[in-house]
Amino acid sequence: MKWTKFKIKTITDAEDIIISTLYDIGLEGAQIEDKIPLTAMEKERMFVDIVPELQEDDGIAWLSFFVEEKEDGSLEVQGEKTDVGTLLGRIRQELEELRQFCDIGEASVTVDETEDIDWINNWKQYFHQFYIDDILVVPSWEEIPAEDEGRMVLHIDPGTAFGTGMHETTQLCIRQLRKYVREDTMLLDVGTGSGILAILSLMFGAGHAFGTDLDECAVEAVAQNCEANGIEPSCFELVIGNIITDPQVQEKAGYGCYDIVTANILADVLVPLTPVVVNHLKPGGKYITSGIIDDKEETVAEAIRAAGLKILEITHQGEWVSITAEREG
């Protein structure tokens, strides 16, 4: 599949108004490149786990809009066929009209052609092997160094499902899982994404993992990552659906049968999830949470206590928090 990319050089203060203006002519969604640090709210909402190092903010922004090319080379915008030249002219006209009443910087436009594979491979410039304590995380395009032979190695590639191990929240969960996983542990991983937490738990010795996720992309990601790490498909069962609201997902997961439930999700999801999760834990089972920005720590802690769980440990890394609790019984 080919796409035409329209890339606009502008200023950061004009990002929103340009995106809104071009949305009105049918350009939906924009790739934003600037050097503005993420806010705490953006970090919480985006769960960015591969972040390139930024230089000092220079006020410049690049906005890229992608339009799919049809087999005949035409473009389709708002249900109507057009061509590159016509659409480019429309974009420039909209930018010139904006310039009459606000500063949009240079507002130059370049046109390029790209394919899906380009977006996937672009991650390779940012994602290289790294360590989580003594675990080596290696993407498929890199070799294991000779000095790391014999070390625990996790093979994982960045993709459409969250979880490479680079994000602080994932690392917080991994450390807690390593502490509590025992031989034959039964694990429930809510919001499994790439499957990284469940896969590592199985590598630590867990007997079986059951994952849930809302995104169909998790199915392929989990299958690929299980294969890359030698995990038998029978050891990791995945269901797509909302365990908070869907009784069928809850029944498939099973009640009162998990030694550990882990959830690396947003704080706003952990609050309604926690009273549901209690029903899936064994007495004495551990509930390992993360994805909590530091100013939401007490909100999640209160929800955990209200669900009748006992907080065992709260750990921090950067701006992020992990809470581990236990179902008493």
Short mmCIF file of C-alpha atoms in Angstrom, two decimals:
data_model
loop_
_atom_site.label_atom_id
_atom_site.label_comp_id
_atom_site.label_asym_id
_atom_site.label_seq_id
_atom_site.Cartn_x
_atom_site.Cartn_y
_atom_site.Cartn_z
CA MET A 1 0.00 0.00 0.00
CA LYS A 2 1.42 3.40 -1.00
CA TRP A 3 0.76 6.74 0.63
CA THR A 4 1.46 10.32 -0.39
CA LYS A 5 2.94 12.34 2.45
CA PHE A 6 2.44 16.10 2.67
CA LYS A 7 4.95 17.52 5.15
CA ILE A 8 4.60 21.08 6.42
CA LYS A 9 7.31 23.07 8.18
CA THR A 10 5.69 25.39 10.69
CA ILE A 11 6.02 26.60 14.29
CA THR A 12 4.87 24.79 17.41
CA ASP A 13 2.30 27.48 18.28
CA ALA A 14 0.54 26.85 14.96
CA GLU A 15 0.31 23.04 15.16
CA ASP A 16 -3.27 22.84 16.41
CA ILE A 17 -4.77 25.42 14.07
CA ILE A 18 -3.11 23.89 10.99
CA ILE A 19 -4.21 20.37 11.95
CA SER A 20 -7.78 21.62 12.51
CA THR A 21 -7.85 23.59 9.24
CA LEU A 22 -6.57 20.72 7.12
CA TYR A 23 -8.93 18.30 8.86
CA ASP A 24 -11.76 20.36 7.40
CA ILE A 25 -10.52 19.64 3.87
CA GLY A 26 -10.21 15.91 4.55
CA LEU A 27 -6.70 15.39 5.92
CA GLU A 28 -7.43 13.37 9.04
CA GLY A 29 -4.68 12.83 11.59
CA ALA A 30 -1.18 14.25 11.61
CA GLN A 31 2.26 13.03 12.53
CA ILE A 32 3.80 15.75 14.70
CA GLU A 33 7.55 16.21 15.02
CA ASP A 34 8.80 18.87 17.42
CA LYS A 35 11.14 19.20 20.38
CA ILE A 36 8.57 20.04 23.04
CA PRO A 37 8.92 17.70 26.07
CA LEU A 38 5.85 15.60 26.83
CA THR A 39 3.69 16.79 29.72
CA ALA A 40 2.75 14.45 32.56
CA MET A 41 -0.74 14.11 31.09
CA GLU A 42 0.63 13.24 27.64
CA LYS A 43 2.99 10.66 29.14
CA GLU A 44 0.08 9.07 30.99
CA ARG A 45 -2.22 9.02 27.98
CA MET A 46 0.31 8.04 25.32
CA PHE A 47 2.36 5.42 27.21
CA VAL A 48 5.30 6.24 24.93
CA ASP A 49 7.89 3.52 25.40
CA ILE A 50 10.37 4.44 22.66
CA VAL A 51 11.27 8.12 22.88
CA PRO A 52 14.11 9.61 20.82
CA GLU A 53 16.37 12.01 22.69
CA LEU A 54 15.26 15.57 21.99
CA GLN A 55 17.47 18.60 21.48
CA GLU A 56 16.55 21.97 22.95
CA ASP A 57 13.16 23.22 21.74
CA ASP A 58 13.67 25.57 18.78
CA GLY A 59 9.99 26.35 18.19
CA ILE A 60 9.95 24.52 14.84
CA ALA A 61 7.39 21.79 14.10
CA TRP A 62 6.88 19.42 11.18
CA LEU A 63 3.37 18.17 10.43
CA SER A 64 2.96 15.18 8.11
CA PHE A 65 -0.37 14.15 6.59
CA PHE A 66 -0.76 10.82 4.77
CA VAL A 67 -3.23 10.12 1.95
CA GLU A 68 -3.58 6.64 0.46
CA GLU A 69 -2.79 6.26 -3.23
CA LYS A 70 -5.23 4.23 -5.34
CA GLU A 71 -4.09 1.72 -7.95
CA ASP A 72 -4.54 4.31 -10.71
CA GLY A 73 -2.32 6.78 -8.85
CA SER A 74 -5.15 9.03 -7.75
CA LEU A 75 -5.85 10.14 -4.19
CA GLU A 76 -9.19 10.01 -2.42
CA VAL A 77 -10.17 12.75 0.03
CA GLN A 78 -13.62 13.05 1.59
CA GLY A 79 -14.90 10.40 -0.80
CA GLU A 80 -13.80 12.23 -3.95
CA LYS A 81 -10.88 11.47 -6.25
CA THR A 82 -8.17 14.05 -6.71
CA ASP A 83 -4.49 14.20 -7.66
CA VAL A 84 -1.32 15.27 -5.87
CA GLY A 85 -1.06 18.63 -7.62
CA THR A 86 -4.66 19.62 -6.89
CA LEU A 87 -4.47 18.61 -3.23
CA LEU A 88 -1.12 20.34 -2.81
CA GLY A 89 -2.62 23.51 -4.22
CA ARG A 90 -5.53 23.28 -1.79
CA ILE A 91 -3.19 22.82 1.17
CA ARG A 92 -1.10 25.84 0.18
CA GLN A 93 -4.24 27.92 -0.28
CA GLU A 94 -5.47 27.03 3.23
CA LEU A 95 -2.08 27.87 4.71
CA GLU A 96 -1.97 31.25 2.96
CA GLU A 97 -5.42 32.09 4.28
CA LEU A 98 -4.29 31.17 7.80
CA ARG A 99 -1.23 33.37 7.42
CA GLN A 100 -3.49 36.42 7.08
CA PHE A 101 -4.48 36.34 10.74
CA CYS A 102 -1.87 34.26 12.60
CA ASP A 103 1.82 33.38 12.53
CA ILE A 104 2.34 29.94 10.98
CA GLY A 105 6.05 30.28 10.32
CA GLU A 106 7.58 29.21 7.01
CA ALA A 107 4.63 26.91 6.15
CA SER A 108 6.50 25.27 3.28
CA VAL A 109 5.09 21.99 1.96
CA THR A 110 7.01 19.02 0.59
CA VAL A 111 5.51 15.94 -1.03
CA ASP A 112 6.88 12.42 -0.79
CA GLU A 113 5.73 8.84 -1.26
CA THR A 114 5.97 6.20 1.44
CA GLU A 115 4.81 2.66 2.20
CA ASP A 116 3.66 0.95 5.39
CA ILE A 117 6.99 -0.83 5.73
CA ASP A 118 8.77 2.53 6.04
CA TRP A 119 6.81 3.38 9.19
CA ILE A 120 7.59 0.02 10.74
CA ASN A 121 11.30 0.19 9.96
CA ASN A 122 11.62 3.77 11.18
CA TRP A 123 11.49 2.44 14.75
CA LYS A 124 14.83 0.70 14.17
CA GLN A 125 16.75 3.95 14.46
CA TYR A 126 15.50 4.34 18.04
CA PHE A 127 15.20 0.77 19.34
CA HIS A 128 18.40 -1.07 20.18
CA GLN A 129 19.23 -3.82 22.65
CA PHE A 130 19.24 -2.76 26.28
CA TYR A 131 19.13 -4.22 29.78
CA ILE A 132 16.39 -4.43 32.36
CA ASP A 133 18.59 -5.21 35.34
CA ASP A 134 20.24 -8.48 34.22
CA ILE A 135 17.78 -9.23 31.39
CA LEU A 136 18.96 -8.41 27.87
CA VAL A 137 16.21 -7.18 25.53
CA VAL A 138 17.14 -7.70 21.86
CA PRO A 139 15.26 -6.76 18.67
CA SER A 140 15.32 -9.24 15.79
CA TRP A 141 17.72 -7.16 13.69
CA GLU A 142 20.53 -7.21 16.28
CA GLU A 143 22.87 -9.99 17.40
CA ILE A 144 23.44 -11.06 21.00
CA PRO A 145 26.93 -9.90 22.05
CA ALA A 146 29.35 -12.71 22.87
CA GLU A 147 29.73 -11.45 26.44
CA ASP A 148 25.98 -11.87 26.99
CA GLU A 149 25.83 -15.54 26.03
CA GLY A 150 24.09 -17.40 28.84
CA ARG A 151 22.21 -14.33 30.06
CA MET A 152 18.39 -14.31 30.15
CA VAL A 153 17.40 -12.80 26.80
CA LEU A 154 14.03 -11.43 25.76
CA HIS A 155 13.52 -11.17 22.00
CA ILE A 156 11.00 -8.47 21.16
CA ASP A 157 10.39 -5.98 18.36
CA PRO A 158 8.50 -2.69 18.56
CA GLY A 159 5.18 -2.91 16.77
CA THR A 160 1.54 -1.94 16.94
CA ALA A 161 1.00 -3.32 20.47
CA PHE A 162 2.43 -1.56 23.53
CA GLY A 163 5.31 -3.08 25.44
CA THR A 164 8.99 -3.26 24.54
CA GLY A 165 10.34 -3.04 28.08
CA MET A 166 11.75 0.46 27.62
CA HIS A 167 8.94 2.22 29.46
CA GLU A 168 9.35 2.76 33.21
CA THR A 169 5.92 1.27 33.95
CA THR A 170 6.82 -1.99 32.20
CA GLN A 171 10.12 -2.23 34.06
CA LEU A 172 8.40 -1.65 37.39
CA CYS A 173 6.03 -4.55 36.67
CA ILE A 174 8.83 -6.83 35.52
CA ARG A 175 10.73 -6.36 38.78
CA GLN A 176 7.64 -7.16 40.83
CA LEU A 177 6.81 -10.19 38.72
CA ARG A 178 10.31 -11.51 39.16
CA LYS A 179 9.89 -11.15 42.90
CA TYR A 180 6.56 -12.98 43.14
CA VAL A 181 6.41 -15.48 40.25
CA ARG A 182 6.91 -19.05 41.43
CA GLU A 183 7.04 -22.36 39.63
CA ASP A 184 3.63 -23.13 38.09
CA THR A 185 2.26 -19.64 38.87
CA MET A 186 -1.07 -18.95 37.16
CA LEU A 187 -0.96 -15.42 35.74
CA LEU A 188 -3.67 -13.09 34.42
CA ASP A 189 -2.28 -10.17 32.38
CA VAL A 190 -4.88 -7.46 31.79
CA GLY A 191 -4.04 -5.20 28.85
CA THR A 192 -1.37 -7.58 27.64
CA GLY A 193 -0.31 -5.60 24.54
CA SER A 194 2.83 -7.21 23.14
CA GLY A 195 2.63 -9.91 25.81
CA ILE A 196 5.94 -8.89 27.36
CA LEU A 197 4.87 -9.26 31.00
CA ALA A 198 3.25 -12.65 30.51
CA ILE A 199 6.14 -13.93 28.36
CA LEU A 200 8.73 -12.91 30.93
CA SER A 201 6.62 -14.47 33.70
CA LEU A 202 6.63 -17.75 31.78
CA MET A 203 10.39 -17.41 31.36
CA PHE A 204 10.64 -16.85 35.14
CA GLY A 205 8.85 -20.18 35.65
CA ALA A 206 5.11 -19.44 35.60
CA GLY A 207 2.99 -22.37 34.47
CA HIS A 208 0.35 -20.59 32.41
CA ALA A 209 -0.64 -17.07 31.34
CA PHE A 210 -4.03 -15.73 30.34
CA GLY A 211 -4.07 -12.31 28.68
CA THR A 212 -6.83 -9.88 27.80
CA ASP A 213 -6.65 -6.83 25.56
CA LEU A 214 -9.02 -4.50 23.75
CA ASP A 215 -6.92 -4.27 20.58
CA GLU A 216 -6.90 -7.00 17.92
CA CYS A 217 -3.29 -6.03 17.16
CA ALA A 218 -2.31 -7.84 20.37
CA VAL A 219 -3.14 -11.22 18.80
CA GLU A 220 -0.40 -11.08 16.17
CA ALA A 221 2.05 -9.33 18.49
CA VAL A 222 1.68 -12.00 21.18
CA ALA A 223 1.97 -14.84 18.67
CA GLN A 224 5.15 -13.39 17.14
CA ASN A 225 6.77 -12.64 20.48
CA CYS A 226 5.91 -16.06 21.90
CA GLU A 227 7.51 -17.72 18.89
CA ALA A 228 10.61 -15.53 19.13
CA ASN A 229 11.08 -16.53 22.76
CA GLY A 230 10.29 -20.22 22.47
CA ILE A 231 6.99 -19.99 24.37
CA GLU A 232 4.56 -22.77 23.51
CA PRO A 233 1.21 -21.36 22.32
CA SER A 234 -0.61 -23.57 24.81
CA CYS A 235 1.10 -21.73 27.68
CA PHE A 236 -0.34 -18.32 26.78
CA GLU A 237 -4.04 -17.87 26.07
CA LEU A 238 -5.28 -14.49 24.82
CA VAL A 239 -8.81 -13.13 24.63
CA ILE A 240 -9.85 -9.83 23.03
CA GLY A 241 -12.45 -8.01 25.09
CA ASN A 242 -13.07 -5.81 28.11
CA ILE A 243 -12.72 -7.79 31.33
CA ILE A 244 -14.23 -4.90 33.31
CA THR A 245 -17.60 -4.95 31.56
CA ASP A 246 -17.85 -8.21 29.60
CA PRO A 247 -19.05 -11.23 31.63
CA GLN A 248 -17.94 -13.60 28.86
CA VAL A 249 -14.34 -12.39 29.14
CA GLN A 250 -14.55 -12.72 32.91
CA GLU A 251 -15.84 -16.28 32.64
CA LYS A 252 -13.18 -17.28 30.10
CA ALA A 253 -10.51 -15.94 32.44
CA GLY A 254 -11.95 -17.89 35.36
CA TYR A 255 -12.70 -16.89 38.93
CA GLY A 256 -10.48 -17.30 41.98
CA CYS A 257 -7.76 -19.14 40.06
CA TYR A 258 -4.81 -16.74 39.65
CA ASP A 259 -1.74 -16.46 41.81
CA ILE A 260 -0.91 -13.13 40.14
CA VAL A 261 -2.91 -10.55 38.22
CA THR A 262 -0.85 -7.86 36.55
CA ALA A 263 -2.20 -4.70 34.95
CA ASN A 264 0.06 -2.10 33.38
CA ILE A 265 -2.69 0.30 32.37
CA LEU A 266 -3.72 3.90 32.98
CA ALA A 267 -4.73 4.89 36.50
CA ASP A 268 -8.21 5.82 35.27
CA VAL A 269 -8.68 2.21 34.10
CA LEU A 270 -7.15 0.63 37.20
CA VAL A 271 -9.80 2.23 39.42
CA PRO A 272 -12.80 0.37 37.88
CA LEU A 273 -10.67 -2.70 37.09
CA THR A 274 -9.54 -3.38 40.65
CA PRO A 275 -12.87 -4.51 42.18
CA VAL A 276 -13.30 -6.86 39.20
CA VAL A 277 -9.81 -8.30 39.50
CA VAL A 278 -10.41 -9.34 43.11
CA ASN A 279 -12.78 -12.02 41.85
CA HIS A 280 -10.06 -13.61 39.71
CA LEU A 281 -7.38 -13.81 42.41
CA LYS A 282 -6.81 -16.78 44.67
CA PRO A 283 -6.70 -16.04 48.40
CA GLY A 284 -3.14 -14.85 48.93
CA GLY A 285 -2.87 -13.90 45.26
CA LYS A 286 -0.87 -10.82 44.26
CA TYR A 287 -2.14 -7.86 42.26
CA ILE A 288 0.68 -6.02 40.48
CA THR A 289 -0.25 -2.68 38.93
CA SER A 290 1.58 0.07 37.09
CA GLY A 291 0.88 2.75 34.51
CA ILE A 292 0.27 5.17 37.37
CA ILE A 293 1.65 8.70 36.99
CA ASP A 294 2.86 9.88 40.40
CA ASP A 295 0.02 12.33 41.10
CA LYS A 296 -2.50 9.48 40.69
CA GLU A 297 -0.78 7.18 43.24
CA GLU A 298 -3.20 7.79 46.09
CA THR A 299 -6.25 7.52 43.80
CA VAL A 300 -5.25 4.00 42.77
CA ALA A 301 -4.15 3.07 46.29
CA GLU A 302 -7.59 4.05 47.61
CA ALA A 303 -9.31 1.92 44.95
CA ILE A 304 -7.12 -1.05 45.88
CA ARG A 305 -7.92 -0.72 49.58
CA ALA A 306 -11.63 -0.22 48.85
CA ALA A 307 -11.61 -3.53 46.95
CA GLY A 308 -10.44 -5.29 50.10
CA LEU A 309 -6.83 -5.79 49.03
CA LYS A 310 -3.84 -5.22 51.27
CA ILE A 311 -1.06 -3.06 49.80
CA LEU A 312 2.29 -4.82 50.15
CA GLU A 313 4.64 -2.50 48.31
CA ILE A 314 4.76 0.76 46.34
CA THR A 315 7.71 1.28 44.03
CA HIS A 316 8.73 4.24 41.88
CA GLN A 317 10.76 4.88 38.74
CA GLY A 318 10.90 8.39 37.37
CA GLU A 319 7.38 9.85 37.40
CA TRP A 320 5.76 6.41 37.45
CA VAL A 321 4.40 4.21 40.24
CA SER A 322 3.73 0.51 40.73
CA ILE A 323 1.51 -0.79 43.53
CA THR A 324 1.58 -4.44 44.57
CA ALA A 325 -1.27 -5.73 46.73
CA GLU A 326 -2.56 -9.05 48.07
CA ARG A 327 -5.94 -10.68 48.41
CA GLU A 328 -6.12 -11.84 51.98
CA GLY A 329 -7.99 -14.99 52.84
#
